[in-house]
Amino acid sequence: MKPEFEKIVEPAEHSFTAKVVTRASRPLLSQAWHYHPELEICLTVKGRGRRFVGNHISEYEEGELVMFGPNLPHGFTTDVYGSQIVVQMTSDFLGEVFFERPETHVIRNLLNASRQGLEFSGTTKKKSRQIMQKMLHETGLPRLLLFLELLHVLATSTEVSPICSKEYAHGFDVKEMGRIKVVYDHIMENFTQPVSIKEVADKLSITEAAFYKFIRKHTRKTYTQIINEFRINYAAKLLMSTEKSISEVCFDSGYNNISYFNRKFKQLMGKTPAVFRSLYQ
């Protein structure tokens, strides 16, 4: 199953799209995984969940600011109400040569870098949020000027990090990412259960040996590493939101060995489950 192509319809009175997107929930990647030729800047105003960008998986929460380049597959899954401000535009929305001008070279660099996906932090998020909220209430030239100001803030920020590797960004294949979506959906539905390589390999109609190579090539990780990321993120949520004992959290997250669980939790979260819970509380 390939990532869905999304056709973005720009209002006749605007050269780019700026809107608020809300949803009650969207738990499966198959409901969210898509791509489009437009660049996208996305600010999460409310909500939390799991973010998929290319071959990268991470958690997202309120205040996150990201930018996706053209045709970069992405999707946000969540089981709670969420609200995001989304700005989308083509790379030539102001004409084919506008970003070739000397005055706009920093923005051109930003657009090129966005092919890897970009995540912004610190004061950049605060400044950008103020601008994006103003954009929603403006039209015409004031709206365009605010957008150029937003692009300048992002282009000159040092509080930015790439999401995907350069190798992935230059080697993207829509068909292969559709197969990755099948894998991720299978993991999301089964990560608390015993891992079955054969079961997910059968879904792709390939052998287990071919599946191992496929996962390593397209995610730069092993299947076990991906499973552990899902399980530990889930365990962290249980530690923060329930009174369950650490052993209960261990078993509920899909592990059957507490010492292994503690080791993996510390490896991925930087702290033991007990320390993590005490710091949160």
C-alpha atoms as a PDB file:
ATOM      1  CA  MET A   1       0.000   0.000   0.000  1.00  0.00           C
ATOM      2  CA  LYS A   2       1.552   3.274  -1.131  1.00  0.00           C
ATOM      3  CA  PRO A   3       1.350   6.565   0.772  1.00  0.00           C
ATOM      4  CA  GLU A   4      -1.725   8.378  -0.491  1.00  0.00           C
ATOM      5  CA  PHE A   5      -1.249  11.280  -2.879  1.00  0.00           C
ATOM      6  CA  GLU A   6      -3.001  14.316  -1.442  1.00  0.00           C
ATOM      7  CA  LYS A   7      -4.314  16.960  -3.823  1.00  0.00           C
ATOM      8  CA  ILE A   8      -4.146  20.344  -2.143  1.00  0.00           C
ATOM      9  CA  VAL A   9      -6.591  22.887  -3.519  1.00  0.00           C
ATOM     10  CA  GLU A  10      -5.393  26.444  -3.031  1.00  0.00           C
ATOM     11  CA  PRO A  11      -8.084  29.124  -2.637  1.00  0.00           C
ATOM     12  CA  ALA A  12      -8.309  31.376  -5.692  1.00  0.00           C
ATOM     13  CA  GLU A  13      -7.598  34.451  -3.573  1.00  0.00           C
ATOM     14  CA  HIS A  14      -4.352  33.059  -2.129  1.00  0.00           C
ATOM     15  CA  SER A  15      -1.098  31.733  -3.601  1.00  0.00           C
ATOM     16  CA  PHE A  16      -0.589  29.424  -0.595  1.00  0.00           C
ATOM     17  CA  THR A  17      -2.713  27.649   1.995  1.00  0.00           C
ATOM     18  CA  ALA A  18      -2.859  28.455   5.715  1.00  0.00           C
ATOM     19  CA  LYS A  19      -5.473  26.645   7.776  1.00  0.00           C
ATOM     20  CA  VAL A  20      -6.311  24.951  11.052  1.00  0.00           C
ATOM     21  CA  VAL A  21      -6.679  21.171  10.910  1.00  0.00           C
ATOM     22  CA  THR A  22      -8.496  19.438  13.767  1.00  0.00           C
ATOM     23  CA  ARG A  23      -9.310  15.795  14.348  1.00  0.00           C
ATOM     24  CA  ALA A  24     -10.872  13.792  17.162  1.00  0.00           C
ATOM     25  CA  SER A  25      -8.456  10.881  16.664  1.00  0.00           C
ATOM     26  CA  ARG A  26      -6.496   9.067  13.967  1.00  0.00           C
ATOM     27  CA  PRO A  27      -4.868   6.018  15.516  1.00  0.00           C
ATOM     28  CA  LEU A  28      -3.583   4.182  12.417  1.00  0.00           C
ATOM     29  CA  LEU A  29      -0.874   5.230  10.004  1.00  0.00           C
ATOM     30  CA  SER A  30      -3.021   3.946   7.132  1.00  0.00           C
ATOM     31  CA  GLN A  31      -5.371   6.850   7.906  1.00  0.00           C
ATOM     32  CA  ALA A  32      -2.607   9.436   7.866  1.00  0.00           C
ATOM     33  CA  TRP A  33       0.281   8.381   5.583  1.00  0.00           C
ATOM     34  CA  HIS A  34       0.412  10.688   2.553  1.00  0.00           C
ATOM     35  CA  TYR A  35       2.580  12.920   0.394  1.00  0.00           C
ATOM     36  CA  HIS A  36       2.122  15.945  -1.872  1.00  0.00           C
ATOM     37  CA  PRO A  37       4.321  18.133  -4.088  1.00  0.00           C
ATOM     38  CA  GLU A  38       3.710  21.146  -1.863  1.00  0.00           C
ATOM     39  CA  LEU A  39       6.060  22.061   0.985  1.00  0.00           C
ATOM     40  CA  GLU A  40       4.406  22.063   4.394  1.00  0.00           C
ATOM     41  CA  ILE A  41       4.978  23.832   7.700  1.00  0.00           C
ATOM     42  CA  CYS A  42       3.034  22.292  10.584  1.00  0.00           C
ATOM     43  CA  LEU A  43       2.594  23.589  14.129  1.00  0.00           C
ATOM     44  CA  THR A  44       0.819  21.393  16.691  1.00  0.00           C
ATOM     45  CA  VAL A  45      -1.348  23.698  18.791  1.00  0.00           C
ATOM     46  CA  LYS A  46      -3.020  20.953  20.781  1.00  0.00           C
ATOM     47  CA  GLY A  47      -2.625  17.203  20.997  1.00  0.00           C
ATOM     48  CA  ARG A  48       0.033  14.522  21.018  1.00  0.00           C
ATOM     49  CA  GLY A  49       0.774  11.217  19.332  1.00  0.00           C
ATOM     50  CA  ARG A  50       3.262   9.548  17.036  1.00  0.00           C
ATOM     51  CA  ARG A  51       4.870  11.222  14.044  1.00  0.00           C
ATOM     52  CA  PHE A  52       6.062   9.379  10.930  1.00  0.00           C
ATOM     53  CA  VAL A  53       8.304  11.221   8.462  1.00  0.00           C
ATOM     54  CA  GLY A  54       9.957   9.165   5.750  1.00  0.00           C
ATOM     55  CA  ASN A  55      11.829   6.429   7.601  1.00  0.00           C
ATOM     56  CA  HIS A  56      11.751   8.219  10.956  1.00  0.00           C
ATOM     57  CA  ILE A  57       9.374   7.601  13.886  1.00  0.00           C
ATOM     58  CA  SER A  58       9.053   9.809  16.966  1.00  0.00           C
ATOM     59  CA  GLU A  59       6.550  11.118  19.462  1.00  0.00           C
ATOM     60  CA  TYR A  60       5.093  14.602  19.012  1.00  0.00           C
ATOM     61  CA  GLU A  61       3.284  16.910  21.405  1.00  0.00           C
ATOM     62  CA  GLU A  62       1.855  20.392  21.752  1.00  0.00           C
ATOM     63  CA  GLY A  63       4.152  23.109  20.435  1.00  0.00           C
ATOM     64  CA  GLU A  64       6.033  20.966  17.901  1.00  0.00           C
ATOM     65  CA  LEU A  65       7.029  22.802  14.712  1.00  0.00           C
ATOM     66  CA  VAL A  66       8.142  20.864  11.633  1.00  0.00           C
ATOM     67  CA  MET A  67       8.635  21.468   7.924  1.00  0.00           C
ATOM     68  CA  PHE A  68       8.330  18.874   5.159  1.00  0.00           C
ATOM     69  CA  GLY A  69       9.794  19.195   1.668  1.00  0.00           C
ATOM     70  CA  PRO A  70       7.970  18.242  -1.541  1.00  0.00           C
ATOM     71  CA  ASN A  71       6.784  14.631  -1.803  1.00  0.00           C
ATOM     72  CA  LEU A  72       8.211  13.673   1.593  1.00  0.00           C
ATOM     73  CA  PRO A  73       5.804  11.054   3.047  1.00  0.00           C
ATOM     74  CA  HIS A  74       4.505  11.970   6.488  1.00  0.00           C
ATOM     75  CA  GLY A  75       1.648  11.339   8.861  1.00  0.00           C
ATOM     76  CA  PHE A  76       0.554  12.120  12.410  1.00  0.00           C
ATOM     77  CA  THR A  77      -1.311   9.464  14.400  1.00  0.00           C
ATOM     78  CA  THR A  78      -3.136  10.213  17.621  1.00  0.00           C
ATOM     79  CA  ASP A  79      -5.829   8.795  19.875  1.00  0.00           C
ATOM     80  CA  VAL A  80      -6.784  12.173  21.367  1.00  0.00           C
ATOM     81  CA  TYR A  81      -8.208  15.422  20.019  1.00  0.00           C
ATOM     82  CA  GLY A  82      -5.633  17.448  18.115  1.00  0.00           C
ATOM     83  CA  SER A  83      -5.333  20.827  16.421  1.00  0.00           C
ATOM     84  CA  GLN A  84      -2.584  21.958  14.037  1.00  0.00           C
ATOM     85  CA  ILE A  85      -1.871  25.078  11.996  1.00  0.00           C
ATOM     86  CA  VAL A  86      -0.776  23.932   8.544  1.00  0.00           C
ATOM     87  CA  VAL A  87       0.801  26.117   5.860  1.00  0.00           C
ATOM     88  CA  GLN A  88       1.352  24.623   2.400  1.00  0.00           C
ATOM     89  CA  MET A  89       2.827  26.068  -0.784  1.00  0.00           C
ATOM     90  CA  THR A  90       4.604  25.080  -3.965  1.00  0.00           C
ATOM     91  CA  SER A  91       8.287  25.987  -4.259  1.00  0.00           C
ATOM     92  CA  ASP A  92       7.433  28.453  -7.044  1.00  0.00           C
ATOM     93  CA  PHE A  93       4.337  30.007  -5.483  1.00  0.00           C
ATOM     94  CA  LEU A  94       5.863  33.473  -6.030  1.00  0.00           C
ATOM     95  CA  GLY A  95       7.231  32.641  -9.459  1.00  0.00           C
ATOM     96  CA  GLU A  96      10.000  30.398 -10.738  1.00  0.00           C
ATOM     97  CA  VAL A  97      12.862  32.834 -10.035  1.00  0.00           C
ATOM     98  CA  PHE A  98      11.767  34.621  -6.838  1.00  0.00           C
ATOM     99  CA  PHE A  99      13.881  32.432  -4.541  1.00  0.00           C
ATOM    100  CA  GLU A 100      16.818  32.684  -6.939  1.00  0.00           C
ATOM    101  CA  ARG A 101      17.303  36.351  -6.013  1.00  0.00           C
ATOM    102  CA  PRO A 102      20.320  37.264  -3.822  1.00  0.00           C
ATOM    103  CA  GLU A 103      18.034  38.591  -1.081  1.00  0.00           C
ATOM    104  CA  THR A 104      16.220  35.287  -0.746  1.00  0.00           C
ATOM    105  CA  HIS A 105      19.124  32.834  -0.868  1.00  0.00           C
ATOM    106  CA  VAL A 106      18.675  31.865   2.816  1.00  0.00           C
ATOM    107  CA  ILE A 107      15.073  30.879   2.117  1.00  0.00           C
ATOM    108  CA  ARG A 108      16.176  28.890  -0.917  1.00  0.00           C
ATOM    109  CA  ASN A 109      18.575  26.995   1.328  1.00  0.00           C
ATOM    110  CA  LEU A 110      15.709  26.336   3.746  1.00  0.00           C
ATOM    111  CA  LEU A 111      13.528  24.921   0.976  1.00  0.00           C
ATOM    112  CA  ASN A 112      16.337  22.625  -0.170  1.00  0.00           C
ATOM    113  CA  ALA A 113      17.044  21.438   3.389  1.00  0.00           C
ATOM    114  CA  SER A 114      13.342  20.679   3.951  1.00  0.00           C
ATOM    115  CA  ARG A 115      13.624  17.645   1.667  1.00  0.00           C
ATOM    116  CA  GLN A 116      14.981  15.819   4.727  1.00  0.00           C
ATOM    117  CA  GLY A 117      12.204  17.175   6.927  1.00  0.00           C
ATOM    118  CA  LEU A 118      13.118  19.759   9.572  1.00  0.00           C
ATOM    119  CA  GLU A 119      12.232  20.098  13.264  1.00  0.00           C
ATOM    120  CA  PHE A 120      12.551  23.462  15.020  1.00  0.00           C
ATOM    121  CA  SER A 121      12.948  24.174  18.726  1.00  0.00           C
ATOM    122  CA  GLY A 122      13.470  26.949  21.277  1.00  0.00           C
ATOM    123  CA  THR A 123      12.510  30.545  20.547  1.00  0.00           C
ATOM    124  CA  THR A 124      11.989  29.699  16.876  1.00  0.00           C
ATOM    125  CA  LYS A 125       8.810  27.836  17.814  1.00  0.00           C
ATOM    126  CA  LYS A 126       7.517  30.773  19.851  1.00  0.00           C
ATOM    127  CA  LYS A 127       8.171  33.345  17.115  1.00  0.00           C
ATOM    128  CA  SER A 128       6.720  31.096  14.434  1.00  0.00           C
ATOM    129  CA  ARG A 129       3.579  30.359  16.422  1.00  0.00           C
ATOM    130  CA  GLN A 130       2.825  34.073  16.805  1.00  0.00           C
ATOM    131  CA  ILE A 131       3.279  34.665  13.077  1.00  0.00           C
ATOM    132  CA  MET A 132       1.238  31.644  12.011  1.00  0.00           C
ATOM    133  CA  GLN A 133      -1.658  32.583  14.267  1.00  0.00           C
ATOM    134  CA  LYS A 134      -1.687  36.094  12.796  1.00  0.00           C
ATOM    135  CA  MET A 135      -1.678  34.682   9.264  1.00  0.00           C
ATOM    136  CA  LEU A 136      -4.990  32.943   9.894  1.00  0.00           C
ATOM    137  CA  HIS A 137      -6.710  36.286  10.369  1.00  0.00           C
ATOM    138  CA  GLU A 138      -5.150  38.203   7.463  1.00  0.00           C
ATOM    139  CA  THR A 139      -5.694  38.256   3.714  1.00  0.00           C
ATOM    140  CA  GLY A 140      -3.962  39.743   0.719  1.00  0.00           C
ATOM    141  CA  LEU A 141      -0.568  41.402   1.028  1.00  0.00           C
ATOM    142  CA  PRO A 142      -0.477  41.451   4.879  1.00  0.00           C
ATOM    143  CA  ARG A 143      -0.904  37.651   4.849  1.00  0.00           C
ATOM    144  CA  LEU A 144       1.866  37.227   2.271  1.00  0.00           C
ATOM    145  CA  LEU A 145       4.241  39.490   4.200  1.00  0.00           C
ATOM    146  CA  LEU A 146       3.643  37.465   7.355  1.00  0.00           C
ATOM    147  CA  PHE A 147       4.438  34.290   5.429  1.00  0.00           C
ATOM    148  CA  LEU A 148       7.709  35.719   4.141  1.00  0.00           C
ATOM    149  CA  GLU A 149       8.528  36.748   7.705  1.00  0.00           C
ATOM    150  CA  LEU A 150       7.847  33.166   8.842  1.00  0.00           C
ATOM    151  CA  LEU A 151      10.130  31.750   6.149  1.00  0.00           C
ATOM    152  CA  HIS A 152      12.860  34.201   7.179  1.00  0.00           C
ATOM    153  CA  VAL A 153      12.563  33.183  10.842  1.00  0.00           C
ATOM    154  CA  LEU A 154      12.889  29.509   9.900  1.00  0.00           C
ATOM    155  CA  ALA A 155      15.668  30.108   7.369  1.00  0.00           C
ATOM    156  CA  THR A 156      17.850  32.028   9.820  1.00  0.00           C
ATOM    157  CA  SER A 157      17.207  29.773  12.818  1.00  0.00           C
ATOM    158  CA  THR A 158      20.006  27.785  14.403  1.00  0.00           C
ATOM    159  CA  GLU A 159      17.451  25.816  16.438  1.00  0.00           C
ATOM    160  CA  VAL A 160      16.799  23.283  13.709  1.00  0.00           C
ATOM    161  CA  SER A 161      17.649  19.643  13.073  1.00  0.00           C
ATOM    162  CA  PRO A 162      16.960  17.323  10.100  1.00  0.00           C
ATOM    163  CA  ILE A 163      14.471  14.510  10.569  1.00  0.00           C
ATOM    164  CA  CYS A 164      15.586  12.091   7.841  1.00  0.00           C
ATOM    165  CA  SER A 165      19.049  11.314   6.506  1.00  0.00           C
ATOM    166  CA  LYS A 166      20.294  12.829   3.245  1.00  0.00           C
ATOM    167  CA  GLU A 167      20.528   9.335   1.802  1.00  0.00           C
ATOM    168  CA  TYR A 168      16.849   8.767   2.439  1.00  0.00           C
ATOM    169  CA  ALA A 169      15.779  12.176   1.122  1.00  0.00           C
ATOM    170  CA  HIS A 170      17.544  11.587  -2.184  1.00  0.00           C
ATOM    171  CA  GLY A 171      16.506   7.968  -2.509  1.00  0.00           C
ATOM    172  CA  PHE A 172      12.786   8.209  -1.739  1.00  0.00           C
ATOM    173  CA  ASP A 173      10.595   5.660  -3.494  1.00  0.00           C
ATOM    174  CA  VAL A 174       6.807   5.940  -3.168  1.00  0.00           C
ATOM    175  CA  LYS A 175       6.244   2.205  -3.731  1.00  0.00           C
ATOM    176  CA  GLU A 176       8.734   1.155  -1.042  1.00  0.00           C
ATOM    177  CA  MET A 177       7.343   3.625   1.497  1.00  0.00           C
ATOM    178  CA  GLY A 178       3.928   2.078   0.938  1.00  0.00           C
ATOM    179  CA  ARG A 179       5.389  -1.233   2.080  1.00  0.00           C
ATOM    180  CA  ILE A 180       6.946   0.489   5.096  1.00  0.00           C
ATOM    181  CA  LYS A 181       3.459   1.715   6.012  1.00  0.00           C
ATOM    182  CA  VAL A 182       2.241  -1.896   6.094  1.00  0.00           C
ATOM    183  CA  VAL A 183       5.070  -2.733   8.510  1.00  0.00           C
ATOM    184  CA  TYR A 184       4.417   0.250  10.774  1.00  0.00           C
ATOM    185  CA  ASP A 185       0.682  -0.428  10.936  1.00  0.00           C
ATOM    186  CA  HIS A 186       1.386  -4.059  11.853  1.00  0.00           C
ATOM    187  CA  ILE A 187       3.735  -2.935  14.632  1.00  0.00           C
ATOM    188  CA  MET A 188       1.267  -0.370  15.996  1.00  0.00           C
ATOM    189  CA  GLU A 189      -1.404  -3.043  16.249  1.00  0.00           C
ATOM    190  CA  ASN A 190       0.812  -5.783  17.712  1.00  0.00           C
ATOM    191  CA  PHE A 191       3.829  -4.343  19.540  1.00  0.00           C
ATOM    192  CA  THR A 192       2.562  -5.443  22.975  1.00  0.00           C
ATOM    193  CA  GLN A 193       2.421  -9.046  21.744  1.00  0.00           C
ATOM    194  CA  PRO A 194       5.234 -11.497  20.915  1.00  0.00           C
ATOM    195  CA  VAL A 195       7.067 -10.443  17.748  1.00  0.00           C
ATOM    196  CA  SER A 196       6.346 -12.533  14.634  1.00  0.00           C
ATOM    197  CA  ILE A 197       8.712 -11.782  11.776  1.00  0.00           C
ATOM    198  CA  LYS A 198       7.010 -14.317   9.537  1.00  0.00           C
ATOM    199  CA  GLU A 199       3.596 -12.727  10.019  1.00  0.00           C
ATOM    200  CA  VAL A 200       4.697  -9.276   8.842  1.00  0.00           C
ATOM    201  CA  ALA A 201       6.936 -10.724   6.096  1.00  0.00           C
ATOM    202  CA  ASP A 202       3.924 -12.628   4.769  1.00  0.00           C
ATOM    203  CA  LYS A 203       2.001  -9.355   4.509  1.00  0.00           C
ATOM    204  CA  LEU A 204       4.686  -8.109   2.113  1.00  0.00           C
ATOM    205  CA  SER A 205       4.843 -11.460   0.296  1.00  0.00           C
ATOM    206  CA  ILE A 206       8.573 -11.803   0.909  1.00  0.00           C
ATOM    207  CA  THR A 207      10.767 -14.230   2.854  1.00  0.00           C
ATOM    208  CA  GLU A 208      11.979 -13.490   6.376  1.00  0.00           C
ATOM    209  CA  ALA A 209      15.542 -13.037   5.093  1.00  0.00           C
ATOM    210  CA  ALA A 210      14.344 -10.536   2.481  1.00  0.00           C
ATOM    211  CA  PHE A 211      12.295  -8.760   5.138  1.00  0.00           C
ATOM    212  CA  TYR A 212      15.362  -8.228   7.359  1.00  0.00           C
ATOM    213  CA  LYS A 213      17.229  -6.674   4.415  1.00  0.00           C
ATOM    214  CA  PHE A 214      14.204  -4.542   3.457  1.00  0.00           C
ATOM    215  CA  ILE A 215      13.846  -3.072   6.951  1.00  0.00           C
ATOM    216  CA  ARG A 216      17.550  -2.369   7.312  1.00  0.00           C
ATOM    217  CA  LYS A 217      17.722  -0.680   3.894  1.00  0.00           C
ATOM    218  CA  HIS A 218      14.723   1.600   4.340  1.00  0.00           C
ATOM    219  CA  THR A 219      14.864   2.451   8.051  1.00  0.00           C
ATOM    220  CA  ARG A 220      18.581   2.062   8.899  1.00  0.00           C
ATOM    221  CA  LYS A 221      17.350   0.001  11.868  1.00  0.00           C
ATOM    222  CA  THR A 222      16.585  -3.609  12.668  1.00  0.00           C
ATOM    223  CA  TYR A 223      13.019  -4.777  13.190  1.00  0.00           C
ATOM    224  CA  THR A 224      13.837  -5.411  16.859  1.00  0.00           C
ATOM    225  CA  GLN A 225      15.057  -1.839  17.295  1.00  0.00           C
ATOM    226  CA  ILE A 226      11.795  -0.490  15.868  1.00  0.00           C
ATOM    227  CA  ILE A 227       9.725  -2.764  18.115  1.00  0.00           C
ATOM    228  CA  ASN A 228      11.705  -1.597  21.149  1.00  0.00           C
ATOM    229  CA  GLU A 229      11.091   2.049  20.267  1.00  0.00           C
ATOM    230  CA  PHE A 230       7.338   1.479  20.158  1.00  0.00           C
ATOM    231  CA  ARG A 231       7.346  -0.533  23.386  1.00  0.00           C
ATOM    232  CA  ILE A 232       9.509   1.880  25.377  1.00  0.00           C
ATOM    233  CA  ASN A 233       7.502   4.907  24.260  1.00  0.00           C
ATOM    234  CA  TYR A 234       4.352   3.101  25.364  1.00  0.00           C
ATOM    235  CA  ALA A 235       5.969   2.142  28.671  1.00  0.00           C
ATOM    236  CA  ALA A 236       6.921   5.771  29.298  1.00  0.00           C
ATOM    237  CA  LYS A 237       3.282   6.796  28.822  1.00  0.00           C
ATOM    238  CA  LEU A 238       2.142   4.143  31.315  1.00  0.00           C
ATOM    239  CA  LEU A 239       4.723   5.304  33.867  1.00  0.00           C
ATOM    240  CA  MET A 240       3.490   8.883  33.540  1.00  0.00           C
ATOM    241  CA  SER A 241      -0.243   8.261  33.395  1.00  0.00           C
ATOM    242  CA  THR A 242      -0.895   5.219  35.636  1.00  0.00           C
ATOM    243  CA  GLU A 243      -0.027   3.883  39.053  1.00  0.00           C
ATOM    244  CA  LYS A 244       1.008   0.504  37.682  1.00  0.00           C
ATOM    245  CA  SER A 245       4.164  -1.026  39.108  1.00  0.00           C
ATOM    246  CA  ILE A 246       7.267  -1.147  36.941  1.00  0.00           C
ATOM    247  CA  SER A 247       6.879  -4.898  36.521  1.00  0.00           C
ATOM    248  CA  GLU A 248       3.272  -4.426  35.363  1.00  0.00           C
ATOM    249  CA  VAL A 249       4.398  -1.755  32.894  1.00  0.00           C
ATOM    250  CA  CYS A 250       7.094  -4.123  31.662  1.00  0.00           C
ATOM    251  CA  PHE A 251       4.655  -6.922  30.857  1.00  0.00           C
ATOM    252  CA  ASP A 252       1.933  -4.588  29.511  1.00  0.00           C
ATOM    253  CA  SER A 253       4.478  -3.124  27.061  1.00  0.00           C
ATOM    254  CA  GLY A 254       5.251  -6.494  25.536  1.00  0.00           C
ATOM    255  CA  TYR A 255       8.323  -7.545  27.535  1.00  0.00           C
ATOM    256  CA  ASN A 256       8.616 -10.720  29.583  1.00  0.00           C
ATOM    257  CA  ASN A 257      11.963  -9.984  31.238  1.00  0.00           C
ATOM    258  CA  ILE A 258      12.239  -7.088  33.707  1.00  0.00           C
ATOM    259  CA  SER A 259      16.013  -6.759  33.585  1.00  0.00           C
ATOM    260  CA  TYR A 260      15.931  -6.585  29.764  1.00  0.00           C
ATOM    261  CA  PHE A 261      13.108  -4.039  29.943  1.00  0.00           C
ATOM    262  CA  ASN A 262      15.080  -1.877  32.402  1.00  0.00           C
ATOM    263  CA  ARG A 263      18.160  -2.032  30.193  1.00  0.00           C
ATOM    264  CA  LYS A 264      16.283  -1.092  27.025  1.00  0.00           C
ATOM    265  CA  PHE A 265      14.357   1.674  28.776  1.00  0.00           C
ATOM    266  CA  LYS A 266      17.570   3.280  30.041  1.00  0.00           C
ATOM    267  CA  GLN A 267      19.209   2.866  26.641  1.00  0.00           C
ATOM    268  CA  LEU A 268      16.401   4.710  24.823  1.00  0.00           C
ATOM    269  CA  MET A 269      15.212   7.172  27.496  1.00  0.00           C
ATOM    270  CA  GLY A 270      18.507   7.852  29.251  1.00  0.00           C
ATOM    271  CA  LYS A 271      17.069   6.892  32.661  1.00  0.00           C
ATOM    272  CA  THR A 272      15.795   3.808  34.410  1.00  0.00           C
ATOM    273  CA  PRO A 273      12.002   3.418  34.629  1.00  0.00           C
ATOM    274  CA  ALA A 274      12.092   4.246  38.357  1.00  0.00           C
ATOM    275  CA  VAL A 275      14.099   7.443  37.865  1.00  0.00           C
ATOM    276  CA  PHE A 276      11.970   8.434  34.883  1.00  0.00           C
ATOM    277  CA  ARG A 277       8.762   8.121  36.923  1.00  0.00           C
ATOM    278  CA  SER A 278      10.181   9.979  39.937  1.00  0.00           C
ATOM    279  CA  LEU A 279      11.363  12.889  37.767  1.00  0.00           C
ATOM    280  CA  TYR A 280       7.996  13.107  36.036  1.00  0.00           C
ATOM    281  CA  GLN A 281       6.109  13.067  39.311  1.00  0.00           C
END
